[in-house]
Structures are given as structure tokens and as C-alpha cells.
Amino acid sequence: MINEIIKENVLINFDIDINENGKGRDEMAIDTYTIIVPIEAITEEVSLDELHMEFNSCISNVKIAEKKITMDYFTGETTFIRTVSEIQEHIRIMVNSIRNKLANIKIGNFKLVYNFYTWRD
């Protein structure tokens, strides 16, 4: 688990669940990942429309419901995540992106837990 404090009293926990299938060992790589953000604790303070405006820009597939935001990311046709350090770099990029989005939303004192899932076709 990778913990990042992105704002006072806001914590992101990334649980990495890698599903490696369908390829030989030397070809194993990740080309897509999903971040699931439980938001039940903040929906009283922040409207779903506000979250939708912040998180839906520049992300190809975002689903926002009362209990969670699901964001799917595709690394690209030729860019694959192959090592732990590459996973960590993608997480750093995502933490910075999410930090910037949360800076635009007025939030109170609560903890966010992010589940980070990866898969490959």
C-alpha cells in the first residue's frame, strides 16, 4: 500500500491489484488502470456535479455515483507499465493530478481512500 498525504487531513491509499494474464512472462505489462475513489464521506459537503466537473475533464472514462468515482486510464498503444518503479511513477502522476483537482473543491476534515486496480487484455 502506498500512502500519500495530499492535503491536510486528506489521505490517499493506493491498493495495487495487478492482474497479469494472457501473455508470456517477458511480455507481461499493464496498459490500463482504474482508480476507484470512495466519496460517501464527502457527498454531504461537495455536490456530485462539482466532483463531475473536476474529475471528468481530460479523463476518458469517469463514472460518478453517490458512493464512488471510478476513473479508467489507458497508458497508450505503445506505453506499458512493466516495473514497480513505473507503477510508482504513474501513481505519483495521479497523486499530483488528484491533488490539483481537490485543491479546487472546498472539502472538510475527512480521509479519502483510493483503490488502484490494473488489468491487461
PDB file of C-alpha atoms in Angstrom:
ATOM      1  CA  MET A   1       0.000   0.000   0.000  1.00  0.00           C
ATOM      2  CA  ILE A   2       1.282   3.451  -0.895  1.00  0.00           C
ATOM      3  CA  ASN A   3       0.044   6.309   1.275  1.00  0.00           C
ATOM      4  CA  GLU A   4       0.222   9.905   0.117  1.00  0.00           C
ATOM      5  CA  ILE A   5      -0.933  12.887   2.157  1.00  0.00           C
ATOM      6  CA  ILE A   6      -2.118  15.323  -0.496  1.00  0.00           C
ATOM      7  CA  LYS A   7      -3.790  17.917   1.689  1.00  0.00           C
ATOM      8  CA  GLU A   8      -4.119  18.414   5.423  1.00  0.00           C
ATOM      9  CA  ASN A   9      -6.325  15.624   6.800  1.00  0.00           C
ATOM     10  CA  VAL A  10      -6.706  14.010   3.372  1.00  0.00           C
ATOM     11  CA  LEU A  11      -5.017  10.685   2.758  1.00  0.00           C
ATOM     12  CA  ILE A  12      -4.887   8.584  -0.396  1.00  0.00           C
ATOM     13  CA  ASN A  13      -4.347   4.845  -0.002  1.00  0.00           C
ATOM     14  CA  PHE A  14      -3.471   3.055  -3.232  1.00  0.00           C
ATOM     15  CA  ASP A  15      -4.125  -0.676  -3.103  1.00  0.00           C
ATOM     16  CA  ILE A  16      -2.418  -2.117  -6.154  1.00  0.00           C
ATOM     17  CA  ASP A  17      -4.052  -5.218  -7.605  1.00  0.00           C
ATOM     18  CA  ILE A  18      -2.294  -6.364 -10.763  1.00  0.00           C
ATOM     19  CA  ASN A  19      -3.958  -8.933 -12.976  1.00  0.00           C
ATOM     20  CA  GLU A  20      -1.286 -10.364 -15.274  1.00  0.00           C
ATOM     21  CA  ASN A  21      -2.808 -12.680 -17.848  1.00  0.00           C
ATOM     22  CA  GLY A  22      -2.705 -13.828 -21.419  1.00  0.00           C
ATOM     23  CA  LYS A  23       0.983 -13.231 -22.166  1.00  0.00           C
ATOM     24  CA  GLY A  24       4.334 -14.845 -21.544  1.00  0.00           C
ATOM     25  CA  ARG A  25       6.420 -13.711 -18.577  1.00  0.00           C
ATOM     26  CA  ASP A  26       8.732 -11.445 -20.598  1.00  0.00           C
ATOM     27  CA  GLU A  27       5.730  -9.805 -22.274  1.00  0.00           C
ATOM     28  CA  MET A  28       3.818  -9.043 -19.074  1.00  0.00           C
ATOM     29  CA  ALA A  29       2.865  -5.399 -18.874  1.00  0.00           C
ATOM     30  CA  ILE A  30      -0.003  -3.165 -17.845  1.00  0.00           C
ATOM     31  CA  ASP A  31      -1.639  -0.825 -20.327  1.00  0.00           C
ATOM     32  CA  THR A  32      -4.729   0.219 -18.392  1.00  0.00           C
ATOM     33  CA  TYR A  33      -5.507   1.060 -14.794  1.00  0.00           C
ATOM     34  CA  THR A  34      -8.517   2.161 -12.782  1.00  0.00           C
ATOM     35  CA  ILE A  35      -8.671   4.310  -9.685  1.00  0.00           C
ATOM     36  CA  ILE A  36     -11.763   3.973  -7.505  1.00  0.00           C
ATOM     37  CA  VAL A  37     -12.397   6.829  -5.089  1.00  0.00           C
ATOM     38  CA  PRO A  38     -14.912   6.182  -2.284  1.00  0.00           C
ATOM     39  CA  ILE A  39     -16.747   9.502  -1.816  1.00  0.00           C
ATOM     40  CA  GLU A  40     -19.568   8.626   0.551  1.00  0.00           C
ATOM     41  CA  ALA A  41     -17.952  10.670   3.357  1.00  0.00           C
ATOM     42  CA  ILE A  42     -17.836  13.887   1.323  1.00  0.00           C
ATOM     43  CA  THR A  43     -21.089  13.928  -0.640  1.00  0.00           C
ATOM     44  CA  GLU A  44     -22.755  15.993   2.085  1.00  0.00           C
ATOM     45  CA  GLU A  45     -20.110  18.697   1.640  1.00  0.00           C
ATOM     46  CA  VAL A  46     -19.490  18.500  -2.107  1.00  0.00           C
ATOM     47  CA  SER A  47     -22.088  18.035  -4.832  1.00  0.00           C
ATOM     48  CA  LEU A  48     -21.764  15.252  -7.385  1.00  0.00           C
ATOM     49  CA  ASP A  49     -21.917  17.939 -10.092  1.00  0.00           C
ATOM     50  CA  GLU A  50     -18.865  19.646  -8.577  1.00  0.00           C
ATOM     51  CA  LEU A  51     -16.968  16.361  -8.497  1.00  0.00           C
ATOM     52  CA  HIS A  52     -18.057  15.594 -12.051  1.00  0.00           C
ATOM     53  CA  MET A  53     -16.759  18.952 -13.310  1.00  0.00           C
ATOM     54  CA  GLU A  54     -13.372  18.472 -11.638  1.00  0.00           C
ATOM     55  CA  PHE A  55     -12.757  14.795 -12.353  1.00  0.00           C
ATOM     56  CA  ASN A  56     -14.379  14.373 -15.763  1.00  0.00           C
ATOM     57  CA  SER A  57     -12.107  16.749 -17.660  1.00  0.00           C
ATOM     58  CA  CYS A  58      -9.244  15.094 -19.545  1.00  0.00           C
ATOM     59  CA  ILE A  59     -10.083  11.567 -18.355  1.00  0.00           C
ATOM     60  CA  SER A  60     -11.551   9.205 -20.898  1.00  0.00           C
ATOM     61  CA  ASN A  61     -13.874   7.168 -18.699  1.00  0.00           C
ATOM     62  CA  VAL A  62     -15.179   8.588 -15.417  1.00  0.00           C
ATOM     63  CA  LYS A  63     -18.232   7.281 -13.599  1.00  0.00           C
ATOM     64  CA  ILE A  64     -19.504   9.222 -10.585  1.00  0.00           C
ATOM     65  CA  ALA A  65     -22.110   7.768  -8.249  1.00  0.00           C
ATOM     66  CA  GLU A  66     -23.160   8.612  -4.692  1.00  0.00           C
ATOM     67  CA  LYS A  67     -20.584   6.259  -3.177  1.00  0.00           C
ATOM     68  CA  LYS A  68     -17.609   6.306  -5.567  1.00  0.00           C
ATOM     69  CA  ILE A  69     -15.797   7.838  -8.510  1.00  0.00           C
ATOM     70  CA  THR A  70     -14.338   5.312 -10.963  1.00  0.00           C
ATOM     71  CA  MET A  71     -11.633   6.594 -13.335  1.00  0.00           C
ATOM     72  CA  ASP A  72     -10.175   4.413 -16.106  1.00  0.00           C
ATOM     73  CA  TYR A  73      -6.806   5.338 -17.603  1.00  0.00           C
ATOM     74  CA  PHE A  74      -5.165   3.902 -20.720  1.00  0.00           C
ATOM     75  CA  THR A  75      -1.380   4.324 -20.850  1.00  0.00           C
ATOM     76  CA  GLY A  76      -1.337   4.311 -24.662  1.00  0.00           C
ATOM     77  CA  GLU A  77      -0.869   1.899 -27.532  1.00  0.00           C
ATOM     78  CA  THR A  78       2.897   1.647 -27.059  1.00  0.00           C
ATOM     79  CA  THR A  79       3.412   2.737 -23.446  1.00  0.00           C
ATOM     80  CA  PHE A  80       3.217  -0.124 -20.974  1.00  0.00           C
ATOM     81  CA  ILE A  81       3.860  -0.313 -17.248  1.00  0.00           C
ATOM     82  CA  ARG A  82       6.397  -3.120 -16.766  1.00  0.00           C
ATOM     83  CA  THR A  83       8.168  -2.471 -13.462  1.00  0.00           C
ATOM     84  CA  VAL A  84       7.373  -1.426  -9.908  1.00  0.00           C
ATOM     85  CA  SER A  85       9.187   1.883 -10.464  1.00  0.00           C
ATOM     86  CA  GLU A  86       6.951   2.582 -13.486  1.00  0.00           C
ATOM     87  CA  ILE A  87       3.873   1.839 -11.345  1.00  0.00           C
ATOM     88  CA  GLN A  88       5.185   4.239  -8.692  1.00  0.00           C
ATOM     89  CA  GLU A  89       5.768   6.927 -11.331  1.00  0.00           C
ATOM     90  CA  HIS A  90       2.188   6.584 -12.599  1.00  0.00           C
ATOM     91  CA  ILE A  91       0.948   6.810  -9.000  1.00  0.00           C
ATOM     92  CA  ARG A  92       2.987   9.994  -8.449  1.00  0.00           C
ATOM     93  CA  ILE A  93       1.452  11.495 -11.593  1.00  0.00           C
ATOM     94  CA  MET A  94      -2.048  10.529 -10.443  1.00  0.00           C
ATOM     95  CA  VAL A  95      -1.491  11.884  -6.919  1.00  0.00           C
ATOM     96  CA  ASN A  96      -0.413  15.234  -8.382  1.00  0.00           C
ATOM     97  CA  SER A  97      -3.415  15.287 -10.697  1.00  0.00           C
ATOM     98  CA  ILE A  98      -5.832  14.433  -7.883  1.00  0.00           C
ATOM     99  CA  ARG A  99      -4.137  16.964  -5.565  1.00  0.00           C
ATOM    100  CA  ASN A 100      -4.754  19.682  -8.161  1.00  0.00           C
ATOM    101  CA  LYS A 101      -8.396  18.673  -8.590  1.00  0.00           C
ATOM    102  CA  LEU A 102      -9.051  18.568  -4.833  1.00  0.00           C
ATOM    103  CA  ALA A 103      -7.467  21.998  -4.429  1.00  0.00           C
ATOM    104  CA  ASN A 104     -10.395  23.354  -6.463  1.00  0.00           C
ATOM    105  CA  ILE A 105     -13.019  21.705  -4.238  1.00  0.00           C
ATOM    106  CA  LYS A 106     -13.769  23.003  -0.752  1.00  0.00           C
ATOM    107  CA  ILE A 107     -13.613  19.959   1.487  1.00  0.00           C
ATOM    108  CA  GLY A 108     -13.676  19.473   5.232  1.00  0.00           C
ATOM    109  CA  ASN A 109     -11.861  17.149   7.573  1.00  0.00           C
ATOM    110  CA  PHE A 110     -12.070  13.587   6.246  1.00  0.00           C
ATOM    111  CA  LYS A 111      -9.989  10.795   4.765  1.00  0.00           C
ATOM    112  CA  LEU A 112     -10.157   9.631   1.144  1.00  0.00           C
ATOM    113  CA  VAL A 113      -9.201   6.061   0.310  1.00  0.00           C
ATOM    114  CA  TYR A 114      -8.292   5.316  -3.306  1.00  0.00           C
ATOM    115  CA  ASN A 115      -8.144   1.765  -4.636  1.00  0.00           C
ATOM    116  CA  PHE A 116      -5.773   1.417  -7.587  1.00  0.00           C
ATOM    117  CA  TYR A 117      -6.526  -1.552  -9.878  1.00  0.00           C
ATOM    118  CA  THR A 118      -4.735  -2.597 -13.039  1.00  0.00           C
ATOM    119  CA  TRP A 119      -5.607  -5.015 -15.802  1.00  0.00           C
ATOM    120  CA  ARG A 120      -4.486  -6.005 -19.253  1.00  0.00           C
ATOM    121  CA  ASP A 121      -6.417  -7.559 -22.128  1.00  0.00           C
TER     122      ASP A 121
END
